[in-house]
Amino acid sequence: MDNFVFQNTTKIVFGKNTEQEVGEYTSKYGKKVLLHYGGGSIKKYGTYDKVVNSLEKAGIEYVELGGVKSNPRVDLVREGIKLVEKENVDFILAVGGGSVIDSAKAIAVGRYYDGDVWDLYQGQLKIKQALPLGVVLTIPAAGSESSDASVITNMDGMYKRSIHSDKIRPKFAIMNPELTYTLPDYQTAAGAVDIMAHIMERYFTNTPDVDFTDRLCEGSLKAVISNVPKALKENDNYPARAEIMWASTIAHNGLLGTGREEDWASHQIEHELSGIYDVAHGAGLAVIFPAWMEYVYKHDVERFAQFAVRVWDVDPDFSDLNWTAKEGIRKTKEYFHSIGMPTTLNELDIPGDRLEEMAEKCTENGSVGSFLKLNKTDVLKIYRIAQE
Ligand code: NZQ
Ligand code: ZN
């Protein structure tokens, strides 16, 4: 196990009706709030009214900016920065999923950066200051509610890039699983794949002697795998929705990666897909992750065999670990299909004509991944495996 420092400061407020306490939590940090949200689901399903009532009850002034798109755009971020400056906003409240939260984080850092906010997403600039932010989560997926990351898309060049800083970890995340009953099945499933991917990016490691976190990862994966079909069958299955929602946070709050090298190649390879073709991040991962697995499993067949046996209950063939490892990959793919996710680029209607360009962009700052470092040729091969 490697040395590590672990601190996650986001306060989690979990359970039924908790969104109605948002005013109280917000009042600890700010007096004038930017209420940031997406394309309208929060208004359609009543969350907006509950949040606004709670803010008003707590005597908090607010201005609002809706319209965040999935794969959130830097243009709206720039608009948000102008608004928070003009209105003297001292706190941002993101009500929605990863896209809304990431857009809020971008506004938070852009508020104190003199140049164009996109500079921060392009380079290695240190983030010095950010407005504090809080979250009312409506979809379990990205884990942005307590992560240190924000992922933004720039349509100029179709780049999807991220920043990481403890300064953008939300102060609190309010998580009521009931708010997720209204999710379309596709979003529930895409979210589940993202959660699983966040665990697997940490699971496939070169660090030896990480039994404790291996077991945490395996148990977390098993809980997601068994609860997602229940939520898909019965939208308002509270226990299943609650398990998935809590798993989404734990999958990406840093805990499962403690003491181990993490990979993240599949995420970077996927970001090129959602950057150019605007696919749901989780659906892109359902295509890319199994292709990555097929490409790299020989690097550590034993780890892949362990994954197959402990996560997918594969009956191991001790004389043929390759078979055992491959069976785990097959089961992963089969599961993604069973919950309605695509597992090939063809199913996502992504043609093969820009694979080289995506591989080039993905590796423009050097190789990606740690489990196995991948150069442009490797990434291109993975896109090709993912084609059909
Ligand atoms: O925009 P609205 O109308 O709200 O609709 C959203 C959107 O269409 C809808 N939705 C959300 N909650 C709902 C609902 N519909 C009905 N009922 C509800 N309760 O769901 C759609 C997807 O929302 P989005 O926020 O885009 O999904 P997600 O949470 O999967 O976020 C995806 C983004 O997060 C980034 C991804 O790259 C992607 O851009 N990620 C962020 C990370 C981070 N900051 O740590 C890590 C992740 O790996 C990921 O990269
Ligand atoms: Zn992700």
mmCIF file of N, CA and C and ligand atoms in Angstrom, residues 37-42 45 47 68-72 95-102 105 137-145 147-153 160 179-184 187 190-191 194 198 252 264 267 270-271 274 281-282 285, ligand 1:
data_model
loop_
_atom_site.group_PDB
_atom_site.id
_atom_site.type_symbol
_atom_site.label_atom_id
_atom_site.label_comp_id
_atom_site.label_asym_id
_atom_site.label_seq_id
_atom_site.Cartn_x
_atom_site.Cartn_y
_atom_site.Cartn_z
ATOM 1 N N TYR A 37 -28.974 25.383 -12.432
ATOM 2 C CA TYR A 37 -29.652 24.115 -12.748
ATOM 3 C C TYR A 37 -29.615 23.825 -14.244
ATOM 4 N N GLY A 38 -30.219 22.688 -14.604
ATOM 5 C CA GLY A 38 -30.087 22.195 -15.979
ATOM 6 C C GLY A 38 -31.229 22.577 -16.889
ATOM 7 N N GLY A 39 -31.688 21.578 -17.663
ATOM 8 C CA GLY A 39 -32.638 21.859 -18.734
ATOM 9 C C GLY A 39 -34.095 21.860 -18.328
ATOM 10 N N GLY A 40 -34.397 21.747 -17.071
ATOM 11 C CA GLY A 40 -35.800 21.880 -16.692
ATOM 12 C C GLY A 40 -36.372 20.745 -15.862
ATOM 13 N N SER A 41 -35.631 19.636 -15.692
ATOM 14 C CA SER A 41 -36.212 18.519 -14.920
ATOM 15 C C SER A 41 -36.566 18.963 -13.495
ATOM 16 N N ILE A 42 -35.794 19.868 -12.919
ATOM 17 C CA ILE A 42 -36.095 20.236 -11.517
ATOM 18 C C ILE A 42 -37.401 21.033 -11.412
ATOM 19 N N TYR A 45 -40.422 18.392 -12.042
ATOM 20 C CA TYR A 45 -40.710 17.419 -10.983
ATOM 21 C C TYR A 45 -40.800 18.034 -9.580
ATOM 22 N N THR A 47 -38.774 19.871 -7.677
ATOM 23 C CA THR A 47 -37.615 20.109 -6.803
ATOM 24 C C THR A 47 -37.305 21.599 -6.700
ATOM 25 N N VAL A 68 -28.063 24.476 -18.018
ATOM 26 C CA VAL A 68 -26.835 23.676 -18.158
ATOM 27 C C VAL A 68 -27.163 22.428 -18.973
ATOM 28 N N LYS A 69 -26.357 22.170 -19.982
ATOM 29 C CA LYS A 69 -26.549 20.980 -20.821
ATOM 30 C C LYS A 69 -25.683 19.848 -20.281
ATOM 31 N N SER A 70 -26.080 18.603 -20.613
ATOM 32 C CA SER A 70 -25.196 17.479 -20.305
ATOM 33 C C SER A 70 -23.922 17.708 -21.096
ATOM 34 N N ASN A 71 -22.784 17.309 -20.538
ATOM 35 C CA ASN A 71 -21.492 17.719 -21.095
ATOM 36 C C ASN A 71 -21.469 19.261 -21.096
ATOM 37 N N PRO A 72 -21.420 19.860 -19.926
ATOM 38 C CA PRO A 72 -21.653 21.304 -19.769
ATOM 39 C C PRO A 72 -20.648 22.170 -20.518
ATOM 40 N N VAL A 95 -28.286 22.562 -8.371
ATOM 41 C CA VAL A 95 -29.375 21.606 -8.181
ATOM 42 C C VAL A 95 -29.469 20.774 -9.454
ATOM 43 N N GLY A 96 -28.990 19.538 -9.393
ATOM 44 C CA GLY A 96 -28.968 18.702 -10.592
ATOM 45 C C GLY A 96 -27.936 17.604 -10.479
ATOM 46 N N GLY A 97 -27.376 17.234 -11.652
ATOM 47 C CA GLY A 97 -26.396 16.150 -11.691
ATOM 48 C C GLY A 97 -24.990 16.663 -11.917
ATOM 49 N N GLY A 98 -24.133 15.766 -12.396
ATOM 50 C CA GLY A 98 -22.724 16.095 -12.582
ATOM 51 C C GLY A 98 -22.523 17.316 -13.464
ATOM 52 N N SER A 99 -23.363 17.446 -14.484
ATOM 53 C CA SER A 99 -23.161 18.568 -15.411
ATOM 54 C C SER A 99 -23.405 19.902 -14.721
ATOM 55 N N VAL A 100 -24.487 19.983 -13.957
ATOM 56 C CA VAL A 100 -24.803 21.236 -13.255
ATOM 57 C C VAL A 100 -23.730 21.529 -12.199
ATOM 58 N N ILE A 101 -23.329 20.494 -11.485
ATOM 59 C CA ILE A 101 -22.335 20.687 -10.417
ATOM 60 C C ILE A 101 -20.995 21.139 -11.027
ATOM 61 N N ASP A 102 -20.617 20.498 -12.129
ATOM 62 C CA ASP A 102 -19.330 20.857 -12.760
ATOM 63 C C ASP A 102 -19.360 22.275 -13.309
ATOM 64 N N LYS A 105 -18.943 24.541 -10.397
ATOM 65 C CA LYS A 105 -17.538 24.570 -9.948
ATOM 66 C C LYS A 105 -16.707 25.476 -10.857
ATOM 67 N N LEU A 137 -28.444 16.974 -5.103
ATOM 68 C CA LEU A 137 -28.173 16.003 -6.164
ATOM 69 C C LEU A 137 -29.466 15.364 -6.678
ATOM 70 N N THR A 138 -29.603 15.279 -8.010
ATOM 71 C CA THR A 138 -30.820 14.661 -8.561
ATOM 72 C C THR A 138 -30.532 13.411 -9.377
ATOM 73 N N ILE A 139 -29.269 13.094 -9.587
ATOM 74 C CA ILE A 139 -28.926 11.866 -10.331
ATOM 75 C C ILE A 139 -27.616 11.297 -9.808
ATOM 76 N N PRO A 140 -27.638 10.024 -9.393
ATOM 77 C CA PRO A 140 -26.397 9.415 -8.918
ATOM 78 C C PRO A 140 -25.585 8.932 -10.111
ATOM 79 N N ALA A 141 -24.386 9.438 -10.260
ATOM 80 C CA ALA A 141 -23.580 9.089 -11.433
ATOM 81 C C ALA A 141 -22.145 9.593 -11.274
ATOM 82 N N ALA A 142 -21.961 10.895 -11.517
ATOM 83 C CA ALA A 142 -20.615 11.466 -11.670
ATOM 84 C C ALA A 142 -19.820 11.527 -10.364
ATOM 85 N N GLY A 143 -20.510 11.559 -9.243
ATOM 86 C CA GLY A 143 -19.804 11.690 -7.966
ATOM 87 C C GLY A 143 -19.276 13.095 -7.732
ATOM 88 N N SER A 144 -19.672 14.026 -8.591
ATOM 89 C CA SER A 144 -19.158 15.396 -8.481
ATOM 90 C C SER A 144 -19.616 16.068 -7.181
ATOM 91 N N GLU A 145 -20.668 15.499 -6.566
ATOM 92 C CA GLU A 145 -21.191 16.095 -5.329
ATOM 93 C C GLU A 145 -20.153 16.125 -4.208
ATOM 94 N N SER A 147 -16.594 15.289 -5.199
ATOM 95 C CA SER A 147 -15.264 15.138 -5.813
ATOM 96 C C SER A 147 -14.551 16.488 -5.919
ATOM 97 N N ASP A 148 -13.276 16.421 -6.245
ATOM 98 C CA ASP A 148 -12.486 17.652 -6.395
ATOM 99 C C ASP A 148 -12.376 18.042 -7.863
ATOM 100 N N ALA A 149 -13.265 17.484 -8.711
ATOM 101 C CA ALA A 149 -13.109 17.667 -10.158
ATOM 102 C C ALA A 149 -14.263 18.423 -10.786
ATOM 103 N N SER A 150 -13.988 19.018 -11.944
ATOM 104 C CA SER A 150 -15.022 19.631 -12.780
ATOM 105 C C SER A 150 -14.616 19.359 -14.227
ATOM 106 N N VAL A 151 -15.588 18.910 -15.035
ATOM 107 C CA VAL A 151 -15.305 18.569 -16.434
ATOM 108 C C VAL A 151 -16.176 19.447 -17.333
ATOM 109 N N ILE A 152 -15.528 20.205 -18.214
ATOM 110 C CA ILE A 152 -16.258 21.185 -19.036
ATOM 111 C C ILE A 152 -15.914 20.976 -20.518
ATOM 112 N N THR A 153 -16.907 21.264 -21.370
ATOM 113 C CA THR A 153 -16.707 21.117 -22.816
ATOM 114 C C THR A 153 -16.621 22.487 -23.484
ATOM 115 N N LYS A 160 -13.158 18.389 -24.289
ATOM 116 C CA LYS A 160 -13.749 18.175 -22.976
ATOM 117 C C LYS A 160 -12.586 17.978 -22.012
ATOM 118 N N LEU A 179 -35.692 11.830 -5.117
ATOM 119 C CA LEU A 179 -35.594 12.738 -6.272
ATOM 120 C C LEU A 179 -35.158 11.998 -7.537
ATOM 121 N N THR A 180 -34.633 10.790 -7.363
ATOM 122 C CA THR A 180 -34.129 10.063 -8.542
ATOM 123 C C THR A 180 -35.191 9.140 -9.160
ATOM 124 N N TYR A 181 -36.403 9.105 -8.553
ATOM 125 C CA TYR A 181 -37.471 8.245 -9.102
ATOM 126 C C TYR A 181 -37.840 8.655 -10.530
ATOM 127 N N THR A 182 -37.662 9.946 -10.847
ATOM 128 C CA THR A 182 -38.128 10.452 -12.148
ATOM 129 C C THR A 182 -37.096 10.284 -13.267
ATOM 130 N N LEU A 183 -35.960 9.693 -12.946
ATOM 131 C CA LEU A 183 -34.922 9.544 -13.978
ATOM 132 C C LEU A 183 -35.378 8.603 -15.088
ATOM 133 N N PRO A 184 -35.134 8.993 -16.350
ATOM 134 C CA PRO A 184 -35.353 8.031 -17.440
ATOM 135 C C PRO A 184 -34.429 6.822 -17.231
ATOM 136 N N GLN A 187 -30.806 7.197 -18.211
ATOM 137 C CA GLN A 187 -29.950 7.987 -17.313
ATOM 138 C C GLN A 187 -29.597 7.196 -16.057
ATOM 139 N N ALA A 190 -26.924 4.797 -17.356
ATOM 140 C CA ALA A 190 -25.662 5.482 -17.682
ATOM 141 C C ALA A 190 -24.966 5.908 -16.387
ATOM 142 N N GLY A 191 -25.755 6.369 -15.434
ATOM 143 C CA GLY A 191 -25.203 6.763 -14.136
ATOM 144 C C GLY A 191 -24.546 5.574 -13.452
ATOM 145 N N ASP A 194 -21.229 4.802 -14.891
ATOM 146 C CA ASP A 194 -20.219 5.777 -14.449
ATOM 147 C C ASP A 194 -19.737 5.438 -13.031
ATOM 148 N N HIS A 198 -15.945 4.488 -12.021
ATOM 149 C CA HIS A 198 -15.123 5.191 -11.022
ATOM 150 C C HIS A 198 -14.467 4.197 -10.062
ATOM 151 N N HIS A 252 -16.531 7.903 -5.788
ATOM 152 C CA HIS A 252 -15.688 8.964 -6.343
ATOM 153 C C HIS A 252 -15.312 10.021 -5.301
ATOM 154 N N TRP A 264 -7.536 5.714 -14.857
ATOM 155 C CA TRP A 264 -8.235 6.820 -15.539
ATOM 156 C C TRP A 264 -8.043 6.919 -17.037
ATOM 157 N N HIS A 267 -11.561 6.864 -18.773
ATOM 158 C CA HIS A 267 -12.257 8.158 -18.706
ATOM 159 C C HIS A 267 -11.723 9.137 -19.753
ATOM 160 N N GLU A 270 -12.880 8.102 -23.089
ATOM 161 C CA GLU A 270 -14.316 8.401 -23.250
ATOM 162 C C GLU A 270 -14.557 9.888 -23.444
ATOM 163 N N HIS A 271 -13.844 10.732 -22.733
ATOM 164 C CA HIS A 271 -14.111 12.173 -22.830
ATOM 165 C C HIS A 271 -14.004 12.681 -24.275
ATOM 166 N N SER A 274 -17.568 11.913 -25.735
ATOM 167 C CA SER A 274 -18.656 12.814 -25.334
ATOM 168 C C SER A 274 -18.340 14.253 -25.714
ATOM 169 N N HIS A 281 -22.006 10.481 -20.793
ATOM 170 C CA HIS A 281 -20.693 10.006 -20.336
ATOM 171 C C HIS A 281 -20.729 8.509 -19.952
ATOM 172 N N GLY A 282 -21.762 8.101 -19.215
ATOM 173 C CA GLY A 282 -21.859 6.706 -18.775
ATOM 174 C C GLY A 282 -22.036 5.746 -19.947
ATOM 175 N N LEU A 285 -18.750 5.286 -21.521
ATOM 176 C CA LEU A 285 -17.907 4.395 -20.717
ATOM 177 C C LEU A 285 -18.299 2.926 -20.901
HETATM 178 O O1 NZQ B 1 -30.892 19.011 -17.503
HETATM 179 P P1 NZQ B 1 -32.037 18.388 -16.802
HETATM 180 O O2 NZQ B 1 -33.362 18.788 -17.336
HETATM 181 O O3 NZQ B 1 -31.959 18.528 -15.313
HETATM 182 O O4 NZQ B 1 -31.978 16.800 -17.143
HETATM 183 C C1 NZQ B 1 -30.906 15.960 -16.752
HETATM 184 C C2 NZQ B 1 -30.005 15.575 -17.921
HETATM 185 O O5 NZQ B 1 -30.733 15.525 -19.130
HETATM 186 C C3 NZQ B 1 -31.471 14.619 -16.344
HETATM 187 N N1 NZQ B 1 -31.858 14.550 -14.927
HETATM 188 C C4 NZQ B 1 -31.079 14.808 -13.857
HETATM 189 N N2 NZQ B 1 -31.745 14.532 -12.740
HETATM 190 C C5 NZQ B 1 -32.986 14.129 -13.115
HETATM 191 C C6 NZQ B 1 -33.064 14.147 -14.508
HETATM 192 N N3 NZQ B 1 -34.172 13.779 -15.181
HETATM 193 C C7 NZQ B 1 -35.233 13.395 -14.447
HETATM 194 N N4 NZQ B 1 -35.217 13.341 -13.094
HETATM 195 C C8 NZQ B 1 -34.121 13.690 -12.398
HETATM 196 N N5 NZQ B 1 -34.098 13.585 -11.060
HETATM 197 O O6 NZQ B 1 -30.418 13.701 -16.539
HETATM 198 C C9 NZQ B 1 -29.614 14.132 -17.628
HETATM 199 C C10 NZQ B 1 -28.155 13.920 -17.283
HETATM 200 O O7 NZQ B 1 -27.717 14.842 -16.311
HETATM 201 P P2 NZQ B 1 -26.147 15.091 -16.117
HETATM 202 O O8 NZQ B 1 -25.974 16.048 -15.008
HETATM 203 O O9 NZQ B 1 -25.521 15.414 -17.430
HETATM 204 O O10 NZQ B 1 -25.628 13.625 -15.704
HETATM 205 P P3 NZQ B 1 -24.407 13.141 -14.862
HETATM 206 O O11 NZQ B 1 -24.638 13.318 -13.416
HETATM 207 O O12 NZQ B 1 -24.129 11.788 -15.388
HETATM 208 O O13 NZQ B 1 -23.188 14.116 -15.243
HETATM 209 C C11 NZQ B 1 -22.426 13.905 -16.395
HETATM 210 C C12 NZQ B 1 -21.281 14.891 -16.460
HETATM 211 O O14 NZQ B 1 -20.400 14.720 -15.326
HETATM 212 C C13 NZQ B 1 -19.052 14.609 -15.798
HETATM 213 C C14 NZQ B 1 -19.228 13.918 -17.120
HETATM 214 O O15 NZQ B 1 -18.087 14.006 -17.928
HETATM 215 C C15 NZQ B 1 -20.435 14.646 -17.690
HETATM 216 O O16 NZQ B 1 -20.047 15.847 -18.302
HETATM 217 N N6 NZQ B 1 -18.224 13.928 -14.789
HETATM 218 C C16 NZQ B 1 -17.844 14.672 -13.727
HETATM 219 C C17 NZQ B 1 -17.006 14.162 -12.741
HETATM 220 C C18 NZQ B 1 -16.584 14.987 -11.604
HETATM 221 N N7 NZQ B 1 -16.846 16.286 -11.628
HETATM 222 O O17 NZQ B 1 -15.987 14.495 -10.630
HETATM 223 C C19 NZQ B 1 -16.465 12.789 -12.825
HETATM 224 C C20 NZQ B 1 -17.121 11.940 -13.854
HETATM 225 O O18 NZQ B 1 -16.223 10.954 -14.253
HETATM 226 C C21 NZQ B 1 -17.629 12.641 -15.051
HETATM 227 O O19 NZQ B 1 -16.591 12.826 -16.000
#
